[in-house]
PDB file of C-alpha atoms in Angstrom:
ATOM      1  CA  GLU J 175      13.239   7.401 -12.803  1.00  0.00           C
ATOM      2  CA  VAL J 176      11.993   4.251 -11.032  1.00  0.00           C
ATOM      3  CA  GLN J 177       9.329   2.506 -12.998  1.00  0.00           C
ATOM      4  CA  LEU J 178       7.077  -0.394 -12.068  1.00  0.00           C
ATOM      5  CA  LEU J 179       4.843  -1.764 -14.817  1.00  0.00           C
ATOM      6  CA  GLU J 180       2.240  -4.352 -13.866  1.00  0.00           C
ATOM      7  CA  SER J 181       0.599  -6.656 -16.470  1.00  0.00           C
ATOM      8  CA  GLY J 182      -1.395  -9.891 -16.606  1.00  0.00           C
ATOM      9  CA  GLY J 183      -4.714  -8.633 -15.116  1.00  0.00           C
ATOM     10  CA  GLY J 184      -8.045  -9.522 -16.613  1.00  0.00           C
ATOM     11  CA  LEU J 185     -11.265 -11.344 -16.374  1.00  0.00           C
ATOM     12  CA  VAL J 186     -11.131 -14.886 -14.992  1.00  0.00           C
ATOM     13  CA  GLN J 187     -13.707 -17.344 -13.769  1.00  0.00           C
ATOM     14  CA  PRO J 188     -13.962 -18.542 -10.167  1.00  0.00           C
ATOM     15  CA  GLY J 189     -11.557 -21.219  -9.465  1.00  0.00           C
ATOM     16  CA  GLY J 190      -9.250 -20.158 -12.363  1.00  0.00           C
ATOM     17  CA  SER J 191      -5.695 -18.991 -12.408  1.00  0.00           C
ATOM     18  CA  LEU J 192      -3.829 -15.826 -13.388  1.00  0.00           C
ATOM     19  CA  ARG J 193      -0.176 -14.629 -13.294  1.00  0.00           C
ATOM     20  CA  LEU J 194       0.665 -11.131 -12.706  1.00  0.00           C
ATOM     21  CA  SER J 195       3.964  -9.490 -13.707  1.00  0.00           C
ATOM     22  CA  CYS J 196       5.717  -6.429 -12.575  1.00  0.00           C
ATOM     23  CA  ALA J 197       8.584  -5.213 -14.720  1.00  0.00           C
ATOM     24  CA  ALA J 198      11.009  -2.990 -12.852  1.00  0.00           C
ATOM     25  CA  SER J 199      13.429  -0.507 -14.226  1.00  0.00           C
ATOM     26  CA  ALA J 200      15.876   2.314 -13.121  1.00  0.00           C
ATOM     27  CA  PHE J 201      16.965   0.769  -9.910  1.00  0.00           C
ATOM     28  CA  THR J 202      19.062  -2.346  -8.817  1.00  0.00           C
ATOM     29  CA  PHE J 203      16.228  -4.821  -8.609  1.00  0.00           C
ATOM     30  CA  THR J 204      18.421  -7.426  -6.901  1.00  0.00           C
ATOM     31  CA  SER J 205      18.908  -5.127  -3.903  1.00  0.00           C
ATOM     32  CA  TYR J 206      15.316  -4.675  -2.989  1.00  0.00           C
ATOM     33  CA  ALA J 207      12.503  -6.727  -1.505  1.00  0.00           C
ATOM     34  CA  MET J 208       9.222  -6.190  -3.393  1.00  0.00           C
ATOM     35  CA  SER J 209       5.570  -6.480  -2.457  1.00  0.00           C
ATOM     36  CA  TRP J 210       2.067  -6.874  -3.921  1.00  0.00           C
ATOM     37  CA  VAL J 211      -0.712  -4.786  -2.445  1.00  0.00           C
ATOM     38  CA  ARG J 212      -4.373  -4.955  -3.676  1.00  0.00           C
ATOM     39  CA  GLN J 213      -7.392  -2.836  -3.512  1.00  0.00           C
ATOM     40  CA  ALA J 214     -10.906  -4.102  -4.142  1.00  0.00           C
ATOM     41  CA  PRO J 215     -13.275  -1.690  -5.986  1.00  0.00           C
ATOM     42  CA  GLY J 216     -14.205   1.197  -3.784  1.00  0.00           C
ATOM     43  CA  LYS J 217     -12.491  -0.437  -0.776  1.00  0.00           C
ATOM     44  CA  GLY J 218      -9.201   0.010   1.173  1.00  0.00           C
ATOM     45  CA  LEU J 219      -5.745  -1.405   0.717  1.00  0.00           C
ATOM     46  CA  GLU J 220      -4.594  -4.936   1.578  1.00  0.00           C
ATOM     47  CA  TRP J 221      -1.018  -6.072   1.688  1.00  0.00           C
ATOM     48  CA  VAL J 222      -1.091  -9.408  -0.105  1.00  0.00           C
ATOM     49  CA  SER J 223       2.498 -10.604  -0.328  1.00  0.00           C
ATOM     50  CA  ALA J 224       6.185  -9.791  -0.168  1.00  0.00           C
ATOM     51  CA  ILE J 225       9.515 -11.381  -1.130  1.00  0.00           C
ATOM     52  CA  SER J 226      12.959 -10.691   0.116  1.00  0.00           C
ATOM     53  CA  ALA J 227      15.647  -9.296  -2.094  1.00  0.00           C
ATOM     54  CA  SER J 228      17.253 -12.692  -2.193  1.00  0.00           C
ATOM     55  CA  GLY J 229      13.994 -14.445  -2.900  1.00  0.00           C
ATOM     56  CA  SER J 230      14.560 -16.809   0.043  1.00  0.00           C
ATOM     57  CA  ASP J 231      11.831 -15.314   2.226  1.00  0.00           C
ATOM     58  CA  THR J 232       8.134 -14.908   1.288  1.00  0.00           C
ATOM     59  CA  TYR J 233       5.225 -13.423   3.135  1.00  0.00           C
ATOM     60  CA  TYR J 234       1.593 -13.906   2.523  1.00  0.00           C
ATOM     61  CA  ALA J 235      -1.745 -12.490   3.861  1.00  0.00           C
ATOM     62  CA  ASP J 236      -3.903 -15.252   5.478  1.00  0.00           C
ATOM     63  CA  SER J 237      -6.525 -14.544   2.774  1.00  0.00           C
ATOM     64  CA  VAL J 238      -4.302 -15.696   0.022  1.00  0.00           C
ATOM     65  CA  ARG J 239      -1.854 -18.246   1.629  1.00  0.00           C
ATOM     66  CA  GLY J 240      -1.840 -21.536  -0.137  1.00  0.00           C
ATOM     67  CA  ARG J 241      -3.392 -20.110  -3.222  1.00  0.00           C
ATOM     68  CA  PHE J 242      -0.959 -17.344  -4.308  1.00  0.00           C
ATOM     69  CA  THR J 243       2.794 -17.578  -4.933  1.00  0.00           C
ATOM     70  CA  ILE J 244       5.119 -14.622  -5.182  1.00  0.00           C
ATOM     71  CA  SER J 245       8.397 -14.953  -7.031  1.00  0.00           C
ATOM     72  CA  ARG J 246      10.992 -12.918  -8.839  1.00  0.00           C
ATOM     73  CA  ASP J 247      13.230 -13.329 -11.819  1.00  0.00           C
ATOM     74  CA  ASP J 248      16.298 -11.121 -11.285  1.00  0.00           C
ATOM     75  CA  SER J 249      17.636 -11.777 -14.798  1.00  0.00           C
ATOM     76  CA  ARG J 250      14.468 -10.137 -16.171  1.00  0.00           C
ATOM     77  CA  ASN J 251      14.019  -7.507 -13.271  1.00  0.00           C
ATOM     78  CA  THR J 252      10.503  -8.873 -12.938  1.00  0.00           C
ATOM     79  CA  LEU J 253       8.269  -9.698  -9.927  1.00  0.00           C
ATOM     80  CA  TYR J 254       5.437 -12.263 -10.346  1.00  0.00           C
ATOM     81  CA  LEU J 255       2.328 -13.184  -8.515  1.00  0.00           C
ATOM     82  CA  GLN J 256       0.838 -16.556  -9.460  1.00  0.00           C
ATOM     83  CA  MET J 257      -2.846 -16.647  -8.395  1.00  0.00           C
ATOM     84  CA  ASN J 258      -4.668 -19.884  -8.323  1.00  0.00           C
ATOM     85  CA  SER J 259      -8.203 -21.041  -7.092  1.00  0.00           C
ATOM     86  CA  LEU J 260      -9.293 -17.454  -7.673  1.00  0.00           C
ATOM     87  CA  ARG J 261     -12.460 -16.330  -5.757  1.00  0.00           C
ATOM     88  CA  ALA J 262     -14.792 -13.349  -6.331  1.00  0.00           C
ATOM     89  CA  GLU J 263     -13.273 -11.715  -3.288  1.00  0.00           C
ATOM     90  CA  ASP J 264      -9.850 -11.557  -5.013  1.00  0.00           C
ATOM     91  CA  THR J 265     -11.315  -9.016  -7.512  1.00  0.00           C
ATOM     92  CA  ALA J 266      -9.087  -5.906  -7.103  1.00  0.00           C
ATOM     93  CA  VAL J 267      -6.513  -3.667  -8.497  1.00  0.00           C
ATOM     94  CA  TYR J 268      -3.273  -5.274  -7.742  1.00  0.00           C
ATOM     95  CA  TYR J 269      -0.243  -2.938  -7.218  1.00  0.00           C
ATOM     96  CA  CYS J 270       3.416  -3.881  -7.338  1.00  0.00           C
ATOM     97  CA  ALA J 271       5.565  -1.828  -4.888  1.00  0.00           C
ATOM     98  CA  LYS J 272       9.247  -1.386  -4.312  1.00  0.00           C
ATOM     99  CA  ASP J 273      10.647  -2.150  -0.893  1.00  0.00           C
ATOM    100  CA  PHE J 274       9.825  -4.212   2.195  1.00  0.00           C
ATOM    101  CA  PRO J 275       9.640  -4.110   5.157  1.00  0.00           C
ATOM    102  CA  GLN J 276      10.104  -0.410   4.669  1.00  0.00           C
ATOM    103  CA  PRO J 277       7.009   1.469   3.415  1.00  0.00           C
ATOM    104  CA  PRO J 278       7.088   1.524  -0.382  1.00  0.00           C
ATOM    105  CA  ASN J 279       7.948   4.794  -1.909  1.00  0.00           C
ATOM    106  CA  TYR J 280       7.379   3.536  -5.491  1.00  0.00           C
ATOM    107  CA  TRP J 281       4.227   1.878  -6.787  1.00  0.00           C
ATOM    108  CA  GLY J 282       3.027   0.735 -10.141  1.00  0.00           C
ATOM    109  CA  GLN J 283      -0.025   2.023 -11.791  1.00  0.00           C
ATOM    110  CA  GLY J 284      -1.922  -1.337 -10.906  1.00  0.00           C
ATOM    111  CA  THR J 285      -3.542  -4.094 -12.918  1.00  0.00           C
ATOM    112  CA  LEU J 286      -7.230  -4.984 -12.489  1.00  0.00           C
ATOM    113  CA  VAL J 287      -8.159  -8.612 -11.811  1.00  0.00           C
ATOM    114  CA  THR J 288     -11.870  -9.450 -12.063  1.00  0.00           C
ATOM    115  CA  VAL J 289     -13.045 -12.838 -10.917  1.00  0.00           C
ATOM    116  CA  SER J 290     -16.537 -13.475 -12.236  1.00  0.00           C
ATOM    117  CA  SER J 291     -18.540 -16.117 -14.101  1.00  0.00           C
TER     118      SER J 291
ATOM    119  CA  GLU F1381      -3.145  -9.398  13.272  1.00  0.00           C
ATOM    120  CA  ILE F1382      -2.923  -5.741  14.367  1.00  0.00           C
ATOM    121  CA  VAL F1383      -6.077  -3.760  13.603  1.00  0.00           C
ATOM    122  CA  MET F1384      -5.644  -0.175  12.415  1.00  0.00           C
ATOM    123  CA  THR F1385      -8.613   2.102  12.943  1.00  0.00           C
ATOM    124  CA  GLN F1386      -8.728   5.567  11.406  1.00  0.00           C
ATOM    125  CA  SER F1387     -11.026   8.439  12.385  1.00  0.00           C
ATOM    126  CA  PRO F1388     -13.010  10.167  11.220  1.00  0.00           C
ATOM    127  CA  ALA F1389     -14.149   8.223   8.089  1.00  0.00           C
ATOM    128  CA  THR F1390     -14.774  11.599   6.368  1.00  0.00           C
ATOM    129  CA  LEU F1391     -13.429  14.980   7.253  1.00  0.00           C
ATOM    130  CA  SER F1392     -14.687  18.163   5.677  1.00  0.00           C
ATOM    131  CA  VAL F1393     -12.331  21.102   5.831  1.00  0.00           C
ATOM    132  CA  SER F1394     -12.030  24.331   3.928  1.00  0.00           C
ATOM    133  CA  PRO F1395      -8.953  25.114   1.806  1.00  0.00           C
ATOM    134  CA  GLY F1396      -6.302  26.909   3.798  1.00  0.00           C
ATOM    135  CA  GLU F1397      -7.298  25.404   7.068  1.00  0.00           C
ATOM    136  CA  ARG F1398      -5.643  22.637   9.081  1.00  0.00           C
ATOM    137  CA  ALA F1399      -6.766  18.948   8.876  1.00  0.00           C
ATOM    138  CA  THR F1400      -6.046  16.449  11.672  1.00  0.00           C
ATOM    139  CA  LEU F1401      -6.464  12.714  10.960  1.00  0.00           C
ATOM    140  CA  SER F1402      -6.212  10.021  13.574  1.00  0.00           C
ATOM    141  CA  CYS F1403      -5.053   6.446  13.486  1.00  0.00           C
ATOM    142  CA  ARG F1404      -5.189   3.924  16.298  1.00  0.00           C
ATOM    143  CA  ALA F1405      -3.479   0.483  16.462  1.00  0.00           C
ATOM    144  CA  SER F1406      -5.076  -2.390  18.384  1.00  0.00           C
ATOM    145  CA  GLN F1407      -1.568  -3.026  20.016  1.00  0.00           C
ATOM    146  CA  SER F1408       1.700  -1.189  20.020  1.00  0.00           C
ATOM    147  CA  VAL F1409       3.534  -0.768  16.698  1.00  0.00           C
ATOM    148  CA  SER F1410       6.333   1.370  18.115  1.00  0.00           C
ATOM    149  CA  ASN F1411       6.970   4.014  15.501  1.00  0.00           C
ATOM    150  CA  ASN F1412       6.532   1.598  12.626  1.00  0.00           C
ATOM    151  CA  LEU F1413       3.801   3.593  11.066  1.00  0.00           C
ATOM    152  CA  ALA F1414       3.371   5.029   7.634  1.00  0.00           C
ATOM    153  CA  TRP F1415       0.803   7.427   6.028  1.00  0.00           C
ATOM    154  CA  TYR F1416      -0.228   7.374   2.445  1.00  0.00           C
ATOM    155  CA  GLN F1417      -2.318   9.664   0.199  1.00  0.00           C
ATOM    156  CA  GLN F1418      -4.447   8.237  -2.567  1.00  0.00           C
ATOM    157  CA  ARG F1419      -6.109  10.301  -5.200  1.00  0.00           C
ATOM    158  CA  PRO F1420      -8.950   8.855  -7.418  1.00  0.00           C
ATOM    159  CA  GLY F1421      -7.527   6.488 -10.042  1.00  0.00           C
ATOM    160  CA  GLN F1422      -4.055   6.682  -8.689  1.00  0.00           C
ATOM    161  CA  ALA F1423      -1.678   4.410  -6.723  1.00  0.00           C
ATOM    162  CA  PRO F1424      -0.978   5.274  -3.108  1.00  0.00           C
ATOM    163  CA  ARG F1425       1.729   7.866  -2.443  1.00  0.00           C
ATOM    164  CA  LEU F1426       3.938   7.541   0.677  1.00  0.00           C
ATOM    165  CA  LEU F1427       3.804  10.686   2.744  1.00  0.00           C
ATOM    166  CA  ILE F1428       5.152   9.750   6.146  1.00  0.00           C
ATOM    167  CA  TYR F1429       7.245   6.860   7.546  1.00  0.00           C
ATOM    168  CA  SER F1430       8.582   6.067  10.971  1.00  0.00           C
ATOM    169  CA  ALA F1431       5.479   7.921  12.241  1.00  0.00           C
ATOM    170  CA  SER F1432       7.003  11.343  11.729  1.00  0.00           C
ATOM    171  CA  ALA F1433       9.576  11.311   8.951  1.00  0.00           C
ATOM    172  CA  ARG F1434       8.474  12.814   5.581  1.00  0.00           C
ATOM    173  CA  ALA F1435       9.163  10.903   2.499  1.00  0.00           C
ATOM    174  CA  THR F1436      11.190  12.349  -0.363  1.00  0.00           C
ATOM    175  CA  GLY F1437       9.485  15.262  -1.995  1.00  0.00           C
ATOM    176  CA  ILE F1438       6.652  15.624   0.428  1.00  0.00           C
ATOM    177  CA  PRO F1439       5.762  19.215   1.352  1.00  0.00           C
ATOM    178  CA  ALA F1440       6.472  20.516   4.888  1.00  0.00           C
ATOM    179  CA  ARG F1441       2.693  21.134   5.477  1.00  0.00           C
ATOM    180  CA  PHE F1442       2.485  17.351   6.082  1.00  0.00           C
ATOM    181  CA  SER F1443       3.521  16.135   9.538  1.00  0.00           C
ATOM    182  CA  GLY F1444       3.047  13.074  11.456  1.00  0.00           C
ATOM    183  CA  SER F1445       3.267  12.363  15.158  1.00  0.00           C
ATOM    184  CA  GLY F1446       2.611   9.676  17.714  1.00  0.00           C
ATOM    185  CA  SER F1447       4.090   6.294  18.859  1.00  0.00           C
ATOM    186  CA  GLY F1448       2.702   3.138  20.311  1.00  0.00           C
ATOM    187  CA  THR F1449      -0.968   2.999  19.490  1.00  0.00           C
ATOM    188  CA  GLU F1450      -1.952   6.516  18.777  1.00  0.00           C
ATOM    189  CA  PHE F1451      -0.882   8.505  15.583  1.00  0.00           C
ATOM    190  CA  THR F1452      -1.772  11.699  14.024  1.00  0.00           C
ATOM    191  CA  LEU F1453      -1.356  13.101  10.413  1.00  0.00           C
ATOM    192  CA  THR F1454      -1.638  16.858  10.220  1.00  0.00           C
ATOM    193  CA  ILE F1455      -1.876  18.923   7.156  1.00  0.00           C
ATOM    194  CA  SER F1456      -1.272  22.497   8.166  1.00  0.00           C
ATOM    195  CA  SER F1457      -2.785  24.511   5.409  1.00  0.00           C
ATOM    196  CA  LEU F1458      -4.894  22.530   2.981  1.00  0.00           C
ATOM    197  CA  GLN F1459      -4.217  22.939  -0.815  1.00  0.00           C
ATOM    198  CA  SER F1460      -6.705  21.836  -3.488  1.00  0.00           C
ATOM    199  CA  GLU F1461      -4.496  18.861  -4.383  1.00  0.00           C
ATOM    200  CA  ASP F1462      -4.662  17.522  -0.781  1.00  0.00           C
ATOM    201  CA  PHE F1463      -8.330  16.431  -0.928  1.00  0.00           C
ATOM    202  CA  ALA F1464      -7.965  12.780  -1.236  1.00  0.00           C
ATOM    203  CA  VAL F1465      -8.104   9.554   0.824  1.00  0.00           C
ATOM    204  CA  TYR F1466      -5.450   8.964   3.426  1.00  0.00           C
ATOM    205  CA  TYR F1467      -4.446   5.571   4.849  1.00  0.00           C
ATOM    206  CA  CYS F1468      -2.309   4.693   7.764  1.00  0.00           C
ATOM    207  CA  GLN F1469      -0.306   1.318   7.787  1.00  0.00           C
ATOM    208  CA  HIS F1470       1.772  -0.476  10.378  1.00  0.00           C
ATOM    209  CA  TYR F1471       4.910  -2.419   9.564  1.00  0.00           C
ATOM    210  CA  ASN F1472       5.801  -3.568  13.003  1.00  0.00           C
ATOM    211  CA  ASN F1473       5.327  -7.228  12.269  1.00  0.00           C
ATOM    212  CA  TRP F1474       3.751  -9.408   9.503  1.00  0.00           C
ATOM    213  CA  PRO F1475       0.959  -9.162   8.385  1.00  0.00           C
ATOM    214  CA  TYR F1476       1.127  -5.530   7.676  1.00  0.00           C
ATOM    215  CA  THR F1477      -2.247  -3.900   7.814  1.00  0.00           C
ATOM    216  CA  PHE F1478      -3.845  -0.676   6.700  1.00  0.00           C
ATOM    217  CA  GLY F1479      -6.524   1.508   8.246  1.00  0.00           C
ATOM    218  CA  GLN F1480      -9.833   1.754   6.389  1.00  0.00           C
ATOM    219  CA  GLY F1481      -9.058   5.287   5.268  1.00  0.00           C
ATOM    220  CA  THR F1482     -10.070   8.863   5.942  1.00  0.00           C
ATOM    221  CA  LYS F1483     -11.673  10.678   3.050  1.00  0.00           C
ATOM    222  CA  LEU F1484     -10.607  14.418   3.190  1.00  0.00           C
ATOM    223  CA  GLU F1485     -13.171  16.437   1.411  1.00  0.00           C
ATOM    224  CA  ILE F1486     -13.652  20.075   0.547  1.00  0.00           C
ATOM    225  CA  LYS F1487     -16.048  21.965   3.011  1.00  0.00           C
TER     226      LYS F1487
END
């Protein structure tokens, strides 16, 4: 069964950094593009970033471009999201999702990032 | 950026009845439209892709229709587990965007 397990969330001060990880299993990781989607508390969904299967193409929402970096380590079957210059409005549950540009059929359980002083 | 607008924001329906949810795109997205269900505390679950194709394991009571800018998700006979929030999302071009959601509640 496909599994996506996010980690790395937590409390960080404004202007700080955090790196999220998503460990993937039970599918051929190298064959799939991957995405990060977030959801602020009590709010809707926002597609944050995506990366192609090869890692050569990356996509960012305007709200995070220049501050967030998506990457993948195929040797570890792991997706990353490096988040710098964090703001209060980045507070959200961050979901890792399998597939792009097709709509993801598999999602992780999410990891909560709280940006607050 | 394409803006997705869902209506209504909240829909109250009795179990066993039909629910019809709407989604409008600010410009054409062809049939590159997906629907998700999200229950409290859970990740989104893909229901429909390509506007009308059911995802794996999705019951036949869920159906999608539309193309261009107007889309509909219909749940033919509501079960207790169907009361949740539903989101539409386009994937016609980057950035992909979601609607603000329709909360389907028990009447």
